[in-house]
Structures are given as structure tokens and as C-alpha cells.
Coordinates of C-alpha atoms (C1' of nucleotides) in Angstrom, one line a residue:
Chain L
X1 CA 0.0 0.0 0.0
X2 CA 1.1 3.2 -0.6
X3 CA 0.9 6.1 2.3
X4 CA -2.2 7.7 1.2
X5 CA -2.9 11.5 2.0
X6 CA -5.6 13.2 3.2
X7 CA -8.3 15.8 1.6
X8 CA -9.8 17.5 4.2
X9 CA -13.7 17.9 3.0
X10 CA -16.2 20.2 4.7
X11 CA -18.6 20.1 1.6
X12 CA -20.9 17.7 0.7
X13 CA -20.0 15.3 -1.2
X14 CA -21.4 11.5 -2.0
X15 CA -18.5 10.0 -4.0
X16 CA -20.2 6.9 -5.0
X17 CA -23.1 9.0 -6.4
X18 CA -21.1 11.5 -7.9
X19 CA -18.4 9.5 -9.5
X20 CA -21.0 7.1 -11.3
X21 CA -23.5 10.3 -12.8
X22 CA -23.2 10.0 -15.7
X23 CA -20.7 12.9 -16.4
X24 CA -17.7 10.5 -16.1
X25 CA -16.8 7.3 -17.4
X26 CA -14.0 5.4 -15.9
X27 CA -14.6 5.3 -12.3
X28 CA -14.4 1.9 -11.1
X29 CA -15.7 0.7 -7.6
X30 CA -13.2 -1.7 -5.5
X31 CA -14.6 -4.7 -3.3
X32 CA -13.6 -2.3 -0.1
X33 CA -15.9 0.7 -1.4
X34 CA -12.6 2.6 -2.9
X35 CA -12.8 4.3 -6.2
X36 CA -10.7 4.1 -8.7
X37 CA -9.9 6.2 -12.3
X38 CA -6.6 7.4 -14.4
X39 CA -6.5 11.0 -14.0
X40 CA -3.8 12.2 -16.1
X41 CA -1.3 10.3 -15.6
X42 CA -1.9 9.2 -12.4
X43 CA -3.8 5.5 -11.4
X44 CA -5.9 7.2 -8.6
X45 CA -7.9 5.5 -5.7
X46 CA -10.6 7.5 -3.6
X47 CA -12.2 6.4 -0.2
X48 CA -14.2 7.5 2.0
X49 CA -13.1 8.3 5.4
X50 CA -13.3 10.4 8.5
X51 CA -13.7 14.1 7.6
X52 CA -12.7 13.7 3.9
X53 CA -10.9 11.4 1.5
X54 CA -7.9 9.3 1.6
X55 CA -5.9 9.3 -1.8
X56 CA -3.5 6.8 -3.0
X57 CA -1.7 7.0 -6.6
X58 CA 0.8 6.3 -9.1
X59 CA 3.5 7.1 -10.2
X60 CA 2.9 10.5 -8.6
X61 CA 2.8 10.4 -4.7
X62 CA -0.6 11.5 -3.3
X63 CA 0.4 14.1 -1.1
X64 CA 1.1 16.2 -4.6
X65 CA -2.6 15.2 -5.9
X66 CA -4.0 16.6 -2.8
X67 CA -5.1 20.0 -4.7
X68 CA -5.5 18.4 -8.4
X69 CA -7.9 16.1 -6.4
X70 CA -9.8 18.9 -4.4
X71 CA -9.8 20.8 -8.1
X72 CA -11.4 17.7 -10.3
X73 CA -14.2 17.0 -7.2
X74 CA -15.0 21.1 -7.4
X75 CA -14.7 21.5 -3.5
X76 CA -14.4 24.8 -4.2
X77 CA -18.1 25.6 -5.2
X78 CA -20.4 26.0 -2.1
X79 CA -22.4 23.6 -2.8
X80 CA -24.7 24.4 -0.2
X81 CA -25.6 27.8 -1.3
X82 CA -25.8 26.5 -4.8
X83 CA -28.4 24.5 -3.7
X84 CA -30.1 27.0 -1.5
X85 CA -30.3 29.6 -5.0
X86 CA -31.5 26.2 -7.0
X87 CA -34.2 25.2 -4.4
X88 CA -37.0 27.7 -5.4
X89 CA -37.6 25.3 -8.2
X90 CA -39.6 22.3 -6.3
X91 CA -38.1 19.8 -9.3
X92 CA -34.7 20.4 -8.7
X93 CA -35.5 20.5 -4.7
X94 CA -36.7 17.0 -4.8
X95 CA -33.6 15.9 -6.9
X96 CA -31.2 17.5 -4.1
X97 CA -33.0 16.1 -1.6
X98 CA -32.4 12.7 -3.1
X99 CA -29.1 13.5 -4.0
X100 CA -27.8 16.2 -1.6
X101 CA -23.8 15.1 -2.2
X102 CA -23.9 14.7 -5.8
X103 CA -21.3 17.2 -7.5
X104 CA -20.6 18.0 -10.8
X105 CA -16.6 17.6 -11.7
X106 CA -13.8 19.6 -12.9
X107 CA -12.7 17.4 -15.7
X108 CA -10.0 17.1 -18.4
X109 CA -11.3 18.6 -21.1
X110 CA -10.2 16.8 -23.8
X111 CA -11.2 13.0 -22.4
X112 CA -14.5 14.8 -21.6
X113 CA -15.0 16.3 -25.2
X114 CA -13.9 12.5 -26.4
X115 CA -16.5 10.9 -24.5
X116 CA -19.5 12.6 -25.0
X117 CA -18.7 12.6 -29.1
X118 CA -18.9 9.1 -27.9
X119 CA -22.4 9.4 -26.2
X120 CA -24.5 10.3 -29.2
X121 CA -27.5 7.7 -29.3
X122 CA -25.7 5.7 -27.0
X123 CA -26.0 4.5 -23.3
X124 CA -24.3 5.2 -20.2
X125 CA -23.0 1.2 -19.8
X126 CA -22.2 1.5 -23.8
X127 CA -20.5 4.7 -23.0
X128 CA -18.4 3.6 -20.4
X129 CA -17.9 0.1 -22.0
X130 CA -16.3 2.4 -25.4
X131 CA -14.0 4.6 -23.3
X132 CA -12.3 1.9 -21.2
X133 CA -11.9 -0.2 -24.5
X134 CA -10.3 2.5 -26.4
X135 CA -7.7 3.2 -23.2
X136 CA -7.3 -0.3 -22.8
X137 CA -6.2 -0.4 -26.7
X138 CA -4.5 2.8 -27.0
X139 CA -3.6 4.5 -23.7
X140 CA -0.3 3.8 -21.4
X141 CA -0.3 1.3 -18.6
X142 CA -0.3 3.2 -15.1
X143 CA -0.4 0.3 -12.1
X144 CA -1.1 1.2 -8.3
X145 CA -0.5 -1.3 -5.8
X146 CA -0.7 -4.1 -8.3
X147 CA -3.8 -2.4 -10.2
X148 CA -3.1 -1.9 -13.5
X149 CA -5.3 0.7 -15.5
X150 CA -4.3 2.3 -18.4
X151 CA -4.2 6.5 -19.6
X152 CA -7.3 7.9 -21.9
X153 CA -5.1 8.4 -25.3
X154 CA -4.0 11.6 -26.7
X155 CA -5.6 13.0 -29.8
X156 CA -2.8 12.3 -31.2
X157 CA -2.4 8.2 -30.5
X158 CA -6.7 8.8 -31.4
X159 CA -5.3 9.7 -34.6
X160 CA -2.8 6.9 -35.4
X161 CA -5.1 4.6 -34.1
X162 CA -7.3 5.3 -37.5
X163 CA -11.1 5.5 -38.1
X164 CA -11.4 1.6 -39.2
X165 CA -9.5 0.3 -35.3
X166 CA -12.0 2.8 -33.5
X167 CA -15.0 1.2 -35.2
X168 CA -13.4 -1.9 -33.9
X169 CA -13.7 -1.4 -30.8
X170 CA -17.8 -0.8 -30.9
X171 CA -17.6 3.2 -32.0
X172 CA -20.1 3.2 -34.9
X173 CA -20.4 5.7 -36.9
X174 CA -19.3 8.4 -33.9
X175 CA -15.5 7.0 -35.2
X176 CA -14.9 9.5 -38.4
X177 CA -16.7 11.9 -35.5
X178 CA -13.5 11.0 -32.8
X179 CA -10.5 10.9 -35.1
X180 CA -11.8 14.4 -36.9
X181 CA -12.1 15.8 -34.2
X182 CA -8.5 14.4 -32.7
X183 CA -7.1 15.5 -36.0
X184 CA -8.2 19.3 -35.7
X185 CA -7.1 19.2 -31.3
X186 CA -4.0 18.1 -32.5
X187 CA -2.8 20.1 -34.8
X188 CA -3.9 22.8 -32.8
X189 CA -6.7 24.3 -34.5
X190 CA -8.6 24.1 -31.7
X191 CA -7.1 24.1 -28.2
X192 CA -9.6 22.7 -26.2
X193 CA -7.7 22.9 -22.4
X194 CA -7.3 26.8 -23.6
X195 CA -11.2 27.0 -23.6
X196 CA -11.2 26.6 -19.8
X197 CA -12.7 30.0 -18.5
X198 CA -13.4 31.4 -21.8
X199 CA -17.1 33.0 -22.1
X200 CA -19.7 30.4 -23.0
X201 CA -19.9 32.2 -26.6
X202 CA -16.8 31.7 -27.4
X203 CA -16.2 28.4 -26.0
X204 CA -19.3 27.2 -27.8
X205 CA -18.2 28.7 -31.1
X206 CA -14.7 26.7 -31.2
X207 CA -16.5 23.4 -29.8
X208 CA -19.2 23.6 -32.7
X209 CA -16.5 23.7 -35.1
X210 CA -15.4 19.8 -34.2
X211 CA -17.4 17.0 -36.0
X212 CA -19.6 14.9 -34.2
X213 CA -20.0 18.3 -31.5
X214 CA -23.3 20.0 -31.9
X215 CA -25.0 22.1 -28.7
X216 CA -25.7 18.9 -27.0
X217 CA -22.0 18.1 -26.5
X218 CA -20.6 21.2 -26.5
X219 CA -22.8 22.1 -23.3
X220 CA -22.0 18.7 -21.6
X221 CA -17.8 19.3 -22.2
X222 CA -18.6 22.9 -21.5
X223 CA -20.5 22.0 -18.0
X224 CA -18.1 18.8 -17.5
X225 CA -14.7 20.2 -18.1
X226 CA -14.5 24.0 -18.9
X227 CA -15.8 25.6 -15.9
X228 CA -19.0 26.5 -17.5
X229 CA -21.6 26.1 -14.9
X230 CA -24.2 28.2 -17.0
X231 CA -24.2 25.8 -19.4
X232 CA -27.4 23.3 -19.8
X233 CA -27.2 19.8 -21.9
X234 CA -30.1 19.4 -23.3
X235 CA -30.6 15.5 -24.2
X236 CA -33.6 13.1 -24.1
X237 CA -34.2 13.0 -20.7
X238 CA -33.8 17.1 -20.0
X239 CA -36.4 17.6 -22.8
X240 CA -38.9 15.0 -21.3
X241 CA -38.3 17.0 -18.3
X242 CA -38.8 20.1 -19.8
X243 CA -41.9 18.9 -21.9
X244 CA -43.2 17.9 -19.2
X245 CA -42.5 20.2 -16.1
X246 CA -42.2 23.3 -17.5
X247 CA -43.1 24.0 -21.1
X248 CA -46.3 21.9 -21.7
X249 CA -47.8 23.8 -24.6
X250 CA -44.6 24.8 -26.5
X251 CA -43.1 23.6 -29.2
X252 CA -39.2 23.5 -27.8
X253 CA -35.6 23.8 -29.6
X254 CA -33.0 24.3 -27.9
X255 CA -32.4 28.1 -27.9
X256 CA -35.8 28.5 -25.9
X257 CA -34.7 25.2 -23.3
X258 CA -31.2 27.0 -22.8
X259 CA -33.4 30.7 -22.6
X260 CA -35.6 29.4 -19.5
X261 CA -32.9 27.6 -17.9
X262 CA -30.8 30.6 -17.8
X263 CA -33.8 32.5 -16.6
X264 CA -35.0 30.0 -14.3
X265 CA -31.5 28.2 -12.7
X266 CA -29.3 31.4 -13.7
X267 CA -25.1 31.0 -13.4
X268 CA -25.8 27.3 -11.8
X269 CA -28.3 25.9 -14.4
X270 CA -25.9 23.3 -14.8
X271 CA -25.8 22.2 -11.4
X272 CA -29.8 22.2 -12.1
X273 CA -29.6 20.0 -15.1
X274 CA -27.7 17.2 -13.3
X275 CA -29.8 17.2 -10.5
X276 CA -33.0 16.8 -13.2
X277 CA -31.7 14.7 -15.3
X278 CA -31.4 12.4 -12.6
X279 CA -34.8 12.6 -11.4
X280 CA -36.5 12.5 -14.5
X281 CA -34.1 9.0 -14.8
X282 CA -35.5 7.9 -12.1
X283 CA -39.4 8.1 -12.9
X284 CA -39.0 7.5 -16.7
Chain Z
dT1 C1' -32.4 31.6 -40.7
dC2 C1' -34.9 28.0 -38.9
dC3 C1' -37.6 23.7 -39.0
dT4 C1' -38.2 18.8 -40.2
dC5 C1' -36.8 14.5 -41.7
dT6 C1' -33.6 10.7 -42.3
dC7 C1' -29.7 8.2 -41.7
dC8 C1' -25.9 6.6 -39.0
dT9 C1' -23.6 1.6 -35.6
dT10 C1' -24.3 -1.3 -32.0
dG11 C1' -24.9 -2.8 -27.2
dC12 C1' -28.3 -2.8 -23.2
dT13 C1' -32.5 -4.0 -21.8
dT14 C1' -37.0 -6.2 -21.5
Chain J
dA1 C1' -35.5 -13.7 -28.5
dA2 C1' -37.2 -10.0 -31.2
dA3 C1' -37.6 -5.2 -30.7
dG4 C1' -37.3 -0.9 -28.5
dC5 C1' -34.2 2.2 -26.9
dA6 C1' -30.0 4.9 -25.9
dA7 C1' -26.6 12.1 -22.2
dG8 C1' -27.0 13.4 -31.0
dG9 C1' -25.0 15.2 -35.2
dA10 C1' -24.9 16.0 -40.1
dG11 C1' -26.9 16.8 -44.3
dA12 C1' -30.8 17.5 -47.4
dG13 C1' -34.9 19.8 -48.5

DNA sequence: TCCTCTCCTTGCTT
DNA sequence: AAAGCAAGGAGAG
């Protein structure tokens, strides 16, 4: 075992529920209730404990993960005053009530954009499936007390690895999507970690430029990875919800979904969104 | 510009 | 076990 360190967490947070949401993909859950992912470079394991989480990880030592760690798990939104400003909405109340712990994530942003192209008429287990078969295949071996998990490729090993190998290994026809969209990150015409911070606009605009990214995905990598917390994924389930909830006699697109969430949820609709998309999961 | 329709792969799920 | 369904996007009309 390695010496673990300790993350100190005064926020609420429910790991378990959290980790498996929906807005990542390789979190694995270990016999003893430990979690486990490759962030990075770095095989990481997450548990539970006393007052906060332990970390253990390789090949970096955990006591210099300790802030990269409290950075990916957003401790640094107040998550109860998020909630409190969300609560008005007697939806999203009974979703936080359900879920009071579940976070959204501070992600990498290009693993998340490579997921969610991914996603498209797919299913969460499919989803996850996909992802750890293309790191398996293509990413670098990374072992933690003799666990071995491997790194999510570059765009660049994405585009060695060729259109044909990705449909391979179950992609469909989201493949030409993944490697088109590897090919134009990689050579730089779009700089996806630089988009981290930018104004939705202007994020949005250089997403929409990548194949296989339309507002769906763009909001979810947006939301997921670039700090975005405006932003509002509207997919199947939202829309029911939406349909259903709030805008019975329109006829919706997305522009008008994104216009009342904004309204409605304001700077935190996308805390909002995860917490209906889970309820409206749950009844169907 | 904006809306609607169709097609695209395949694994889960019932 | 056949069939519906799944965190959509692109292109045509």
C-alpha cells in the first residue's frame, strides 16, 4: 500500500453517487468501497473516510494530488448555497434532496469532449464500455498497488489509431466523429484545455467547429470540463423534463430550453440539469 | 435563418 | 429472443 494522504472535506459530497452520474466514465468501484480512475497520468484510488478522503496513486505520490484532487471534485463551489439559490424550483428541490452530495466535476477537457462525441445515441454502460476499450487499446499502462489501469489516449495516438480500429472497438459511426475531431485538437486548430474559463460564446463557437459536436456536446464538455456552470445539456431525458415540467404547450428547440434555464437556474443551471436529469431518470 | 426528416452503428434492456 | 431504446450530429430539403 502506498501512504495515502488526506483531503480535508467540509462540503458535501457522495463520491459513490457522484463519481458514477453520468458525467464521467471510468470510475471503477473496488470490493472495499474505494474508487478508482486514471487522471492524467496518475492511477488514482478514492475512499471515503473520517472528515474527507484518503488518496493513494501512481506514479505520482498522493500528497502532490492533494489540490489536483480537491480541483477535479470542485470543493471549491459552495455547494450548499448553490443549492439553497437552486431550491426555489420544487423539481430540482426534490432531486437534491435525493441527491444532496452529488457534485458536478472539474474534468479534463479533452477526455470529456472525447466521451461525449462518444455518447451520441448511446448508453451510459455502452458509454463507459467504449472509453475503457479504447484506453485499454491505446492508452499507457499506469499500475497502483498491483492495479493496473491504463491512460485515456491523446488526440494524437486517437489519430494513429485510424477510423477503421476505433469502429473496432464498438464506436459506430461516432468513429470519423473521434478521429476528426483528434485531428483538428491536435494540430492545434482548436485548443480545447485553452477554452477553460473562456465566455460560453466563445467556447461554444470553437467546440461547434469539431465534428460529431453539436449544442448537446458542447454544453456537456462545457458543463463537465471547462468551468461552464451556465451551461445546460439538453438530451432526451432534459427535454422530457422540460416537456413535461415546465413547457407543456410549447413547441421546444433548444435556444428556448437554454433561454428558460438561464432564466430559471441562472449561473448554476448546470448544477440544475444534473440534478433533473437524474430525477427525471428515475421516474422514466 | 430556422424547422423537419432521415440516416448513421451497436450494445443494453426487457 | 425480437424489438425498443439509448446524455445526438450532419446533411438534405
Amino acid at each position: 500500500m502506498t501512504n495515502g494522504a488526506f483531503l480535508p472535506v467540509s462540503q458535501p459530497l457522495d463520491l459513490a453517487t457522484t463519481l458514477h452520474s453520468g458525467q464521467a466514465f471510468r470510475w471503477r468501484t473496488a470490493d472495499d468501497g474505494s474508487f478508482n480512475c486514471v487522471l492524467g497520468r496518475n492511477l488514482v484510488r478514492l475512499s471515503d473516510v473520517e472528515g474527507g478522503v484518503r488518496i493513494d496513486s501512481a506514479p505520482e505520490p498522493p500528497s502532490s494530488l492533494v489540490d489536483s484532487v480537491s480541483a477535479y471534485l470542485r470543493l471549491d463551489d459552495d455547494l450548499p448555497a448553490i443549492q439553497s439559490m437552486l431550491s426555489h424550483d420544487s423539481r430540482v428541490a426534490e432531486g437534491i434532496a435525493v441527491y444532496p452530495g452529488l457534485r458536478l466535476l472539474r474534468q479534463d477537457p479533452w477526455e470529456t469532449l472525447a466521451s461525449f462525441i462518444l455518447s451520441s445515441v448511446s448508453n451510459i454502460p455502452r458509454i463507459t464500455r467504449t472509453v475503457e476499450l479504447i484506453a485499454d487499446t491505446f492508452g499507457d499502462p499506469v499500475s497502483l498497488d498491483g492495479m493496473t489501469r491504463n491512460t485515456f489516449p491523446s488526440p494524437e495516438r486517437i489519430v494513429e489509431a485510424g477510423v477503421e480500429a476505433l469502429r473496432g472497438l464498438g464506436c459506430g459511426y461516432r468513429a470519423p466523429y473521434l478521429v476528426g475531431t483528434a485531428k483538428l485538437v491536435s494540430d492545434g486548430g482548436v485548443t480545447v484545455a485553452g477554452l477553460r474559463g473562456q465566455p460560453y460564446a466563445d467556447a461554444q463557437r470553437a467546440l461547434l467547429t469539431l465534428p460529431g459536436v453539436g449544442e448537446k456536446v458542447a454544453d456537456c464538455v462545457m458543463l463537465f470540463a471547462l468551468d461552464r456552470l451556465e451551461a445546460f445539456p439538453v438530451d432526451r431525458w432534459i427535454e422530457r423534463a422540460i416537456t413535461d415540467w415546465y413547457l407543456p404547450t410549447e413547441k421546444l428547440n433548444y435556444a428556448k430550453v437554454r433561454a428558460l434555464a438561464l432564466e430559471r437556474f441562472g449561473p448554476y443551471a448546470g448544477y440544475a440539469n444534473h440534478y433533473l436529469f437524474w430525477q427525471r431518470r428515475k421516474i422514466g
